[in-house]
Coordinates of C-alpha atoms in Angstrom, one line a residue:
M1 CA 54.2 -140.4 41.2
N2 CA 57.5 -141.1 42.9
R3 CA 60.1 -143.8 42.0
S4 CA 58.3 -147.0 42.9
S5 CA 57.2 -150.4 41.8
G6 CA 54.2 -152.6 41.6
I7 CA 52.7 -155.9 40.5
L8 CA 50.1 -156.7 37.8
L9 CA 47.6 -159.3 39.0
P10 CA 44.0 -159.2 37.8
I11 CA 41.2 -159.7 40.3
S12 CA 40.1 -162.7 38.3
S13 CA 43.5 -164.3 38.9
L14 CA 43.2 -164.3 42.7
P15 CA 42.6 -167.7 44.4
S16 CA 39.2 -168.5 45.7
P17 CA 37.0 -171.6 46.2
Y18 CA 34.4 -170.3 43.8
G19 CA 36.1 -170.6 40.4
I20 CA 37.4 -167.0 40.0
G21 CA 39.1 -164.3 42.0
T22 CA 36.9 -161.9 44.0
F23 CA 36.9 -159.0 46.5
G24 CA 37.2 -161.5 49.4
A25 CA 39.8 -162.8 51.7
A26 CA 42.4 -163.5 49.0
A27 CA 42.3 -159.9 47.8
Y28 CA 43.0 -158.6 51.3
A29 CA 45.8 -161.2 51.6
F30 CA 47.4 -160.1 48.4
A31 CA 47.2 -156.4 49.5
D32 CA 49.1 -157.5 52.6
F33 CA 51.6 -159.3 50.4
L34 CA 52.2 -156.1 48.4
H35 CA 52.7 -154.2 51.6
E36 CA 55.1 -156.8 53.0
A37 CA 57.0 -156.7 49.7
G38 CA 57.3 -152.9 49.7
Q39 CA 55.2 -152.3 46.6
K40 CA 53.4 -149.1 46.0
Y41 CA 51.0 -150.2 43.2
W42 CA 48.6 -153.0 42.4
Q43 CA 47.8 -153.0 38.7
L44 CA 44.5 -154.5 37.6
L45 CA 42.7 -155.3 34.3
P46 CA 39.3 -153.6 33.7
L47 CA 36.7 -154.4 36.3
G48 CA 33.7 -154.3 34.0
P49 CA 31.2 -157.1 33.3
T50 CA 32.5 -159.3 30.6
S51 CA 30.6 -160.4 27.5
Y52 CA 31.2 -163.1 24.9
G53 CA 34.8 -164.3 24.9
D54 CA 35.2 -163.2 28.6
S55 CA 37.6 -160.4 27.7
P56 CA 37.7 -157.5 30.3
Y57 CA 38.3 -155.3 27.3
Q58 CA 34.8 -156.2 25.8
S59 CA 32.4 -155.1 28.5
F60 CA 28.6 -154.7 28.7
S61 CA 29.2 -151.3 30.3
T62 CA 32.1 -148.9 30.8
F63 CA 30.7 -147.9 34.2
A64 CA 29.4 -151.2 35.8
G65 CA 31.3 -153.8 37.8
N66 CA 31.8 -157.5 37.1
P67 CA 29.3 -159.6 39.0
Y68 CA 31.8 -162.4 39.1
F69 CA 34.0 -160.4 41.5
V70 CA 31.3 -160.1 44.2
D71 CA 32.7 -162.3 47.0
L72 CA 30.3 -165.0 48.1
D73 CA 31.9 -165.6 51.5
L74 CA 31.2 -162.0 52.4
L75 CA 27.6 -162.4 51.4
I76 CA 27.4 -165.5 53.6
E77 CA 28.8 -163.4 56.5
D78 CA 26.2 -160.7 55.7
G79 CA 23.3 -163.2 56.0
L80 CA 22.5 -163.0 52.3
L81 CA 23.5 -166.5 51.4
L82 CA 23.8 -169.9 53.1
A83 CA 27.2 -171.7 52.9
E84 CA 25.4 -174.9 51.6
E85 CA 23.8 -173.0 48.8
V86 CA 27.2 -171.7 47.6
E87 CA 28.9 -175.1 48.0
A88 CA 26.2 -176.9 46.1
C89 CA 27.2 -175.0 42.9
D90 CA 29.7 -176.3 40.4
W91 CA 32.4 -173.7 40.1
G92 CA 34.9 -175.8 38.2
E93 CA 37.6 -178.2 39.3
D94 CA 40.8 -176.5 38.1
P95 CA 42.2 -174.0 40.7
R96 CA 44.6 -172.7 38.1
H97 CA 42.1 -171.7 35.4
V98 CA 38.7 -170.0 35.4
D99 CA 35.9 -172.1 33.8
Y100 CA 33.7 -169.2 32.6
G101 CA 30.9 -171.5 31.4
K102 CA 30.4 -172.9 34.9
I103 CA 30.7 -169.5 36.5
Y104 CA 28.1 -168.1 34.2
E105 CA 25.7 -170.9 34.9
S106 CA 25.9 -170.5 38.7
R107 CA 26.8 -166.9 39.6
F108 CA 23.6 -165.1 38.6
A109 CA 21.4 -167.7 40.2
I110 CA 23.2 -167.5 43.5
L111 CA 23.3 -163.7 43.4
A112 CA 19.5 -163.7 42.7
K113 CA 19.1 -165.5 46.1
A114 CA 21.1 -162.8 47.8
K115 CA 18.9 -160.2 46.2
A116 CA 15.8 -161.9 47.4
R117 CA 17.0 -161.7 50.9
G118 CA 18.7 -158.4 50.9
Y119 CA 16.9 -156.0 48.5
A120 CA 14.2 -155.0 51.0
R121 CA 16.6 -155.0 53.9
D122 CA 19.0 -152.7 52.1
Y123 CA 16.4 -150.6 50.3
E124 CA 17.4 -147.2 51.6
D125 CA 21.1 -147.8 50.8
V126 CA 20.2 -149.2 47.4
Q127 CA 18.2 -146.1 46.6
A128 CA 21.0 -143.8 47.7
F129 CA 23.3 -145.9 45.4
C130 CA 20.9 -145.4 42.5
Q131 CA 20.8 -141.6 43.0
E132 CA 24.6 -141.4 43.1
N133 CA 24.9 -143.4 39.9
E134 CA 21.8 -142.3 38.1
Q135 CA 23.6 -141.3 34.9
W136 CA 24.4 -144.9 34.0
L137 CA 22.8 -147.4 36.4
D138 CA 19.2 -147.3 35.1
N139 CA 20.2 -147.7 31.5
Y140 CA 22.6 -150.5 32.4
A141 CA 20.0 -152.4 34.5
L142 CA 17.4 -152.1 31.8
Y143 CA 19.9 -153.2 29.1
M144 CA 20.8 -156.3 31.1
A145 CA 17.2 -157.1 31.9
C146 CA 16.4 -156.8 28.2
K147 CA 19.3 -159.0 27.3
K148 CA 18.0 -161.6 29.7
H149 CA 14.5 -161.2 28.2
F150 CA 15.8 -161.7 24.6
G151 CA 18.0 -164.7 25.4
M152 CA 21.2 -162.8 26.0
K153 CA 21.4 -161.8 22.4
A154 CA 23.3 -158.6 21.4
W155 CA 21.0 -155.6 21.5
S156 CA 21.3 -155.2 17.8
E157 CA 19.5 -158.6 17.4
W158 CA 16.6 -157.9 19.8
E159 CA 13.3 -158.8 18.1
D160 CA 11.5 -155.7 19.2
K161 CA 12.8 -152.8 17.1
D162 CA 11.4 -150.1 19.4
I163 CA 13.5 -151.2 22.4
R164 CA 16.5 -152.0 20.1
M165 CA 16.3 -148.4 19.0
H166 CA 15.9 -147.2 22.6
R167 CA 12.7 -145.4 21.8
P168 CA 11.2 -143.6 24.9
E169 CA 7.9 -145.4 24.9
A170 CA 9.6 -148.8 24.6
V171 CA 12.0 -147.9 27.4
E172 CA 9.1 -147.1 29.7
K173 CA 7.3 -150.3 28.7
Y174 CA 10.2 -152.6 29.4
R175 CA 11.1 -150.7 32.5
R176 CA 7.7 -151.7 33.9
D177 CA 7.6 -155.2 32.5
L178 CA 11.1 -156.1 33.6
Q179 CA 11.2 -154.3 36.9
E180 CA 12.2 -157.3 39.0
D181 CA 15.1 -158.2 36.7
M182 CA 16.2 -154.6 36.7
E183 CA 16.2 -154.6 40.5
L184 CA 18.5 -157.7 40.4
F185 CA 21.1 -156.1 38.2
I186 CA 20.9 -152.9 40.3
Y187 CA 21.4 -154.9 43.5
I188 CA 24.4 -156.8 42.1
Q189 CA 26.0 -153.4 41.3
Y190 CA 25.2 -152.2 44.8
L191 CA 27.0 -155.3 46.2
F192 CA 29.9 -154.9 43.8
F193 CA 30.7 -151.3 44.7
K194 CA 30.0 -151.9 48.4
Q195 CA 32.7 -154.7 48.5
W196 CA 35.1 -152.8 46.2
N197 CA 34.9 -149.6 48.2
A198 CA 35.8 -151.5 51.4
L199 CA 38.7 -153.4 49.7
R200 CA 40.0 -150.2 48.0
A201 CA 39.9 -148.4 51.4
Y202 CA 41.9 -151.2 52.9
I203 CA 44.5 -151.2 50.1
N204 CA 44.9 -147.4 50.2
D205 CA 45.3 -147.5 54.0
L206 CA 48.3 -149.7 53.5
G207 CA 49.8 -146.9 51.3
I208 CA 49.1 -148.9 48.1
E209 CA 47.5 -147.3 45.1
I210 CA 45.5 -149.0 42.3
I211 CA 46.3 -148.8 38.6
G212 CA 43.3 -149.6 36.5
D213 CA 43.0 -150.1 32.7
L214 CA 40.6 -148.0 30.7
P215 CA 40.1 -149.5 27.2
I216 CA 40.0 -146.7 24.7
Y217 CA 36.9 -148.2 23.0
V218 CA 33.7 -149.7 24.3
S219 CA 32.0 -152.8 23.1
M220 CA 29.3 -152.6 20.4
D221 CA 27.1 -154.9 22.6
S222 CA 27.0 -152.6 25.5
A223 CA 24.6 -150.3 27.4
D224 CA 26.9 -147.4 26.4
V225 CA 26.3 -147.8 22.6
W226 CA 22.6 -148.9 23.0
A227 CA 21.7 -145.9 25.2
E228 CA 23.8 -143.2 23.6
P229 CA 24.2 -144.1 20.0
E230 CA 24.7 -140.5 19.0
Y231 CA 28.3 -140.6 20.1
F232 CA 29.2 -143.4 17.7
V233 CA 29.6 -143.8 13.9
L234 CA 26.4 -145.8 13.2
N235 CA 23.9 -145.7 10.4
E236 CA 20.1 -145.1 10.8
E237 CA 19.6 -148.7 11.8
R238 CA 22.4 -148.4 14.3
I239 CA 24.8 -150.6 12.5
P240 CA 28.4 -149.5 12.6
L241 CA 29.8 -147.8 9.5
E242 CA 33.3 -148.4 10.6
V243 CA 35.0 -150.4 13.4
A244 CA 38.2 -150.2 15.3
G245 CA 41.4 -152.2 14.9
V246 CA 45.1 -151.8 14.1
P247 CA 46.7 -152.4 10.7
P248 CA 49.0 -155.2 9.7
D249 CA 52.5 -155.1 11.4
Y250 CA 55.4 -157.2 12.2
F251 CA 53.3 -159.3 14.7
S252 CA 50.2 -159.8 12.6
E253 CA 49.9 -159.9 8.8
D254 CA 46.2 -159.3 9.0
G255 CA 46.3 -156.6 11.6
Q256 CA 43.9 -156.8 14.6
L257 CA 40.2 -156.4 13.9
W258 CA 38.7 -155.5 17.3
G259 CA 35.2 -154.7 16.0
N260 CA 34.4 -151.9 18.4
P261 CA 32.4 -149.0 17.0
I262 CA 34.3 -145.8 16.2
Y263 CA 33.5 -142.7 18.2
D264 CA 31.8 -139.7 16.5
W265 CA 34.4 -137.3 17.7
E266 CA 32.7 -134.3 16.2
A267 CA 29.5 -135.1 18.1
M268 CA 31.4 -135.6 21.3
A269 CA 33.2 -132.3 20.9
K270 CA 29.9 -130.4 20.4
D271 CA 28.8 -131.2 24.0
G272 CA 32.3 -130.6 25.5
Y273 CA 33.2 -134.3 25.6
G274 CA 30.6 -134.8 28.3
W275 CA 30.6 -138.6 27.7
W276 CA 34.3 -138.8 28.3
I277 CA 34.1 -136.6 31.4
R278 CA 31.5 -139.0 32.8
R279 CA 33.6 -142.0 31.8
I280 CA 36.8 -140.8 33.5
E281 CA 34.7 -139.8 36.6
G282 CA 33.4 -143.4 36.7
A283 CA 36.9 -144.8 36.4
G284 CA 38.1 -142.5 39.2
K285 CA 35.7 -144.2 41.5
L286 CA 37.5 -147.4 40.9
Y287 CA 41.2 -146.5 40.5
D288 CA 43.9 -144.1 41.7
V289 CA 45.8 -144.2 38.4
I290 CA 44.3 -144.8 35.0
R291 CA 46.2 -146.5 32.2
I292 CA 44.6 -145.5 28.9
D293 CA 44.8 -148.4 26.6
H294 CA 45.7 -147.7 22.9
F295 CA 46.5 -144.0 23.8
R296 CA 47.6 -143.4 20.2
G297 CA 43.9 -143.6 19.2
F298 CA 43.5 -140.1 20.6
D299 CA 45.9 -138.9 17.9
T300 CA 45.0 -141.0 14.9
Y301 CA 43.0 -144.2 14.8
W302 CA 42.6 -147.0 12.3
A303 CA 39.0 -147.2 10.9
V304 CA 38.0 -150.4 9.1
P305 CA 34.8 -150.6 7.0
Y306 CA 32.2 -152.6 8.8
G307 CA 32.0 -156.2 7.4
E308 CA 35.7 -156.6 6.6
K309 CA 37.1 -159.9 7.8
T310 CA 40.5 -158.5 8.7
A311 CA 42.0 -155.1 9.5
K312 CA 44.1 -155.0 6.3
I313 CA 41.7 -152.5 4.7
G314 CA 41.2 -149.3 6.5
Q315 CA 42.4 -145.7 6.9
W316 CA 44.0 -143.5 9.5
K317 CA 41.7 -140.8 10.8
Q318 CA 42.2 -137.9 13.0
G319 CA 41.3 -138.2 16.7
P320 CA 40.7 -135.4 19.2
G321 CA 44.3 -135.0 20.3
M322 CA 45.0 -132.4 23.1
D323 CA 41.5 -131.0 22.8
L324 CA 40.3 -134.0 24.8
V325 CA 43.5 -135.0 26.6
G326 CA 44.0 -131.4 27.9
L327 CA 40.4 -131.3 29.1
L328 CA 40.7 -134.5 31.0
K329 CA 43.9 -133.2 32.7
K330 CA 42.2 -130.0 33.7
T331 CA 38.9 -131.7 34.8
F332 CA 40.7 -134.4 36.9
P333 CA 43.8 -132.7 38.4
K334 CA 44.1 -135.3 41.2
L335 CA 44.0 -138.4 38.9
E336 CA 47.2 -139.7 37.4
F337 CA 47.3 -141.3 33.9
I338 CA 49.6 -143.7 32.1
A339 CA 49.6 -143.7 28.3
E340 CA 49.8 -147.2 26.7
D341 CA 51.9 -146.0 23.7
L342 CA 53.1 -149.4 22.5
G343 CA 53.5 -150.2 18.8
E344 CA 54.7 -148.1 15.9
Q345 CA 54.7 -144.4 16.8
S346 CA 54.3 -141.6 14.3
P347 CA 55.9 -138.2 15.1
S348 CA 52.4 -136.9 15.9
V349 CA 51.8 -139.6 18.5
R350 CA 55.1 -138.8 20.1
Q351 CA 54.1 -135.2 20.2
L352 CA 50.8 -135.9 21.8
L353 CA 52.5 -138.0 24.5
A354 CA 54.9 -135.2 25.2
D355 CA 52.1 -132.6 25.3
S356 CA 50.0 -134.7 27.6
G357 CA 52.8 -135.1 30.2
F358 CA 51.7 -138.7 30.7
P359 CA 54.4 -141.3 31.2
G360 CA 54.6 -143.9 28.3
M361 CA 55.4 -147.6 28.6
K362 CA 58.6 -149.6 28.0
I363 CA 58.5 -153.4 27.7
L364 CA 61.7 -155.3 28.6
E365 CA 60.7 -158.3 26.5
F366 CA 60.8 -156.1 23.4
A367 CA 64.4 -155.0 24.2
F368 CA 66.5 -157.9 23.2
D369 CA 66.6 -158.4 19.5
S370 CA 70.3 -159.4 19.2
D371 CA 70.4 -158.0 15.6
E372 CA 68.7 -154.7 16.1
P373 CA 69.1 -151.9 18.6
S374 CA 65.9 -151.1 20.5
D375 CA 64.6 -148.1 22.5
Y376 CA 63.1 -150.6 24.9
Q377 CA 66.6 -151.3 26.3
P378 CA 66.8 -149.7 29.7
H379 CA 69.9 -147.6 29.0
T380 CA 67.7 -145.6 26.5
Y381 CA 64.8 -144.9 28.9
P382 CA 63.7 -141.5 29.9
R383 CA 63.0 -141.2 33.6
H384 CA 59.4 -140.3 32.9
C385 CA 58.2 -143.8 31.8
I386 CA 56.8 -147.0 33.2
C387 CA 58.9 -150.2 32.7
Y388 CA 57.2 -153.6 32.5
T389 CA 58.7 -157.0 32.2
G390 CA 55.7 -157.6 30.0
T391 CA 52.0 -156.8 30.1
H392 CA 48.9 -159.1 30.2
D393 CA 49.3 -159.3 26.4
N394 CA 52.9 -160.7 26.6
S395 CA 54.3 -164.0 27.7
P396 CA 55.6 -164.3 31.3
V397 CA 59.4 -164.0 31.2
M398 CA 60.2 -167.7 31.4
L399 CA 57.8 -168.4 28.5
W400 CA 59.4 -165.5 26.6
K401 CA 62.8 -167.2 27.1
A402 CA 61.5 -170.5 25.8
E403 CA 59.9 -168.8 22.7
A404 CA 62.7 -166.4 21.9
K405 CA 65.6 -167.1 19.5
P406 CA 68.4 -168.7 21.6
K407 CA 70.7 -165.8 20.7
D408 CA 68.1 -163.3 21.8
A409 CA 67.6 -165.0 25.2
A410 CA 71.4 -165.2 25.5
Y411 CA 71.7 -161.5 24.6
A412 CA 69.2 -160.6 27.3
A413 CA 71.2 -162.6 29.9
E414 CA 74.4 -160.8 28.9
Y415 CA 72.8 -157.4 28.9
L416 CA 71.0 -157.9 32.2
G417 CA 74.1 -159.6 33.8
I418 CA 72.1 -162.7 34.7
G419 CA 74.5 -165.1 36.5
D420 CA 73.6 -167.7 39.1
E421 CA 70.2 -166.2 40.0
P422 CA 67.0 -167.5 38.2
Y423 CA 66.6 -166.0 34.8
Y424 CA 63.3 -164.3 35.7
W425 CA 64.8 -162.5 38.7
G426 CA 67.4 -161.1 36.3
F427 CA 64.6 -159.4 34.3
I428 CA 63.0 -158.1 37.4
R429 CA 66.4 -156.7 38.6
G430 CA 66.9 -155.1 35.2
G431 CA 63.6 -153.3 35.5
M432 CA 64.0 -152.4 39.1
R433 CA 67.4 -150.7 38.6
S434 CA 66.3 -148.8 35.4
V435 CA 65.7 -145.1 35.6
A436 CA 62.0 -145.6 34.9
L437 CA 59.7 -143.8 37.3
L438 CA 57.7 -147.0 37.9
F439 CA 58.5 -150.7 37.4
V440 CA 55.7 -153.3 37.1
A441 CA 55.9 -157.0 36.6
Q442 CA 53.2 -159.7 36.2
M443 CA 52.8 -161.9 39.2
Q444 CA 53.7 -164.8 37.0
D445 CA 57.2 -163.4 36.7
Y446 CA 57.7 -163.3 40.5
L447 CA 56.6 -166.9 40.6
G448 CA 58.9 -168.0 37.7
L449 CA 56.0 -169.4 35.7
G450 CA 56.2 -170.1 32.0
K451 CA 54.3 -172.3 29.6
G452 CA 50.6 -172.5 30.3
H453 CA 50.5 -169.3 32.4
R454 CA 50.0 -166.6 29.9
M455 CA 47.0 -164.3 30.4
N456 CA 46.2 -163.3 26.9
V457 CA 47.4 -163.9 23.3
P458 CA 46.2 -161.0 21.2
G459 CA 44.3 -161.9 18.1
T460 CA 43.1 -165.2 19.5
A461 CA 39.4 -165.7 20.4
S462 CA 39.5 -168.5 23.0
G463 CA 41.6 -169.8 25.9
N464 CA 42.4 -166.4 27.3
W465 CA 41.8 -164.5 30.6
T466 CA 41.7 -167.8 32.7
W467 CA 45.0 -167.9 34.5
R468 CA 44.9 -167.9 38.4
M469 CA 47.4 -167.9 41.1
L470 CA 47.3 -170.6 43.7
S471 CA 46.7 -169.8 47.3
E472 CA 50.1 -170.9 48.6
E473 CA 52.2 -169.2 45.9
A474 CA 52.5 -165.6 47.2
T475 CA 55.0 -166.6 49.9
T476 CA 56.8 -164.6 52.6
E477 CA 60.1 -165.6 51.0
I478 CA 59.2 -163.9 47.7
A479 CA 57.9 -160.8 49.6
E480 CA 61.1 -160.5 51.6
K481 CA 63.3 -160.9 48.5
L482 CA 61.2 -158.4 46.6
Y483 CA 61.3 -155.9 49.5
R484 CA 65.1 -156.1 49.6
M485 CA 65.4 -155.5 45.9
T486 CA 62.9 -152.7 46.0
K487 CA 64.9 -151.0 48.8
I488 CA 68.3 -151.5 47.1
Y489 CA 67.1 -149.8 43.9
G490 CA 65.4 -146.9 45.7
R491 CA 61.8 -147.8 44.9
L492 CA 60.7 -148.3 48.5
Q493 CA 58.1 -145.8 49.7
K494 CA 59.1 -144.0 53.0

């Protein structure tokens, strides 16, 4: 990774006429915008299928792709859908926010029509796709078909205990009984990867690389836990004994109770961390650079007894450390990694980061407490780090300014030398001219957006993951200004 910069914009946040961003025309247009602006990286949120709450960090599969991102206009061009069929669906009225309820009601029905027209036509290609992805695809398709059969309940609530426990005879029975639904979910994945591979090739041909997020944990209600429970800390009834979270801190007096099942690291180590090897291999099919979310969980992790209502009660336990991190580096020498190392760091976490060689993260919005010095201030940065104005979990800069103590906002302006230029451009300039290897800002920051434009508020269950950019907002004027700044501060790729 050379000195460079990029923009964080989730696929879901792209404009489109069908309620949510997709792999269609707007994605190609944004890639062109990045190229015009001299940017090297497009950072995304996880691309997996989302479950209850619509969070990309709670997915039905760590390997599968989100059906919502399959572009419908491309399916129309391919003869799989009719324009009037797509236009007859209610995708929501607000171009600024995703209405996930309406998307859910319409998307699978319209994709079923595409499957009815295309499955036989594309049969040989679909079979080749199945063979290439046999380690996860069949289990995922059966899991989704069973979820549909059982009214979309979590697998732990399925009425048939035999299939809930993934017993071989039940697996074979439901595979026969639900073959048609399995074919639908397989075909949707075929379409997802077909469209994504074409888009990724276009992006890479422009000299742009993709940074993707890899949540450290997987969702309890996922094909991953259902099909391979031996890698998680569960009892005989496959109920978690402990779940993941983080303890109370300055930001949350109850901590954060994520609820994901904890890995059985001893079981994973016994088979050479094969599950993780497959997981990173899958992520490498999607991204050029992988940002490991909650990297500190590889060192020590907070384990909360199952059934607790908050994350206050728990204990730190030892993770796999360099045994796993070193193996991933050795197995995937061409992949680059970023360590999300935010939050309180113990000496052992700092040591693991140093031993890994991965760059950590610095958040400009954390830098400007006027009463306390901070190692998030740019003059303290090592070169080997990634600087962000803020992540998807933070406010856009203009909202941060409105929410901050007035003296903190004034201190940031003084530190960054913000004069006549808009406040948000001062933050961008501060990150651009830092020594950090890579600088990334949310697209909201380049647009100067504040209240009502935050992507996620950690610890809240609703109202997140909905923000979208409007089609006219990524202007040539912004691209030209960004290109000039990127060039001035030596981040332009030659």
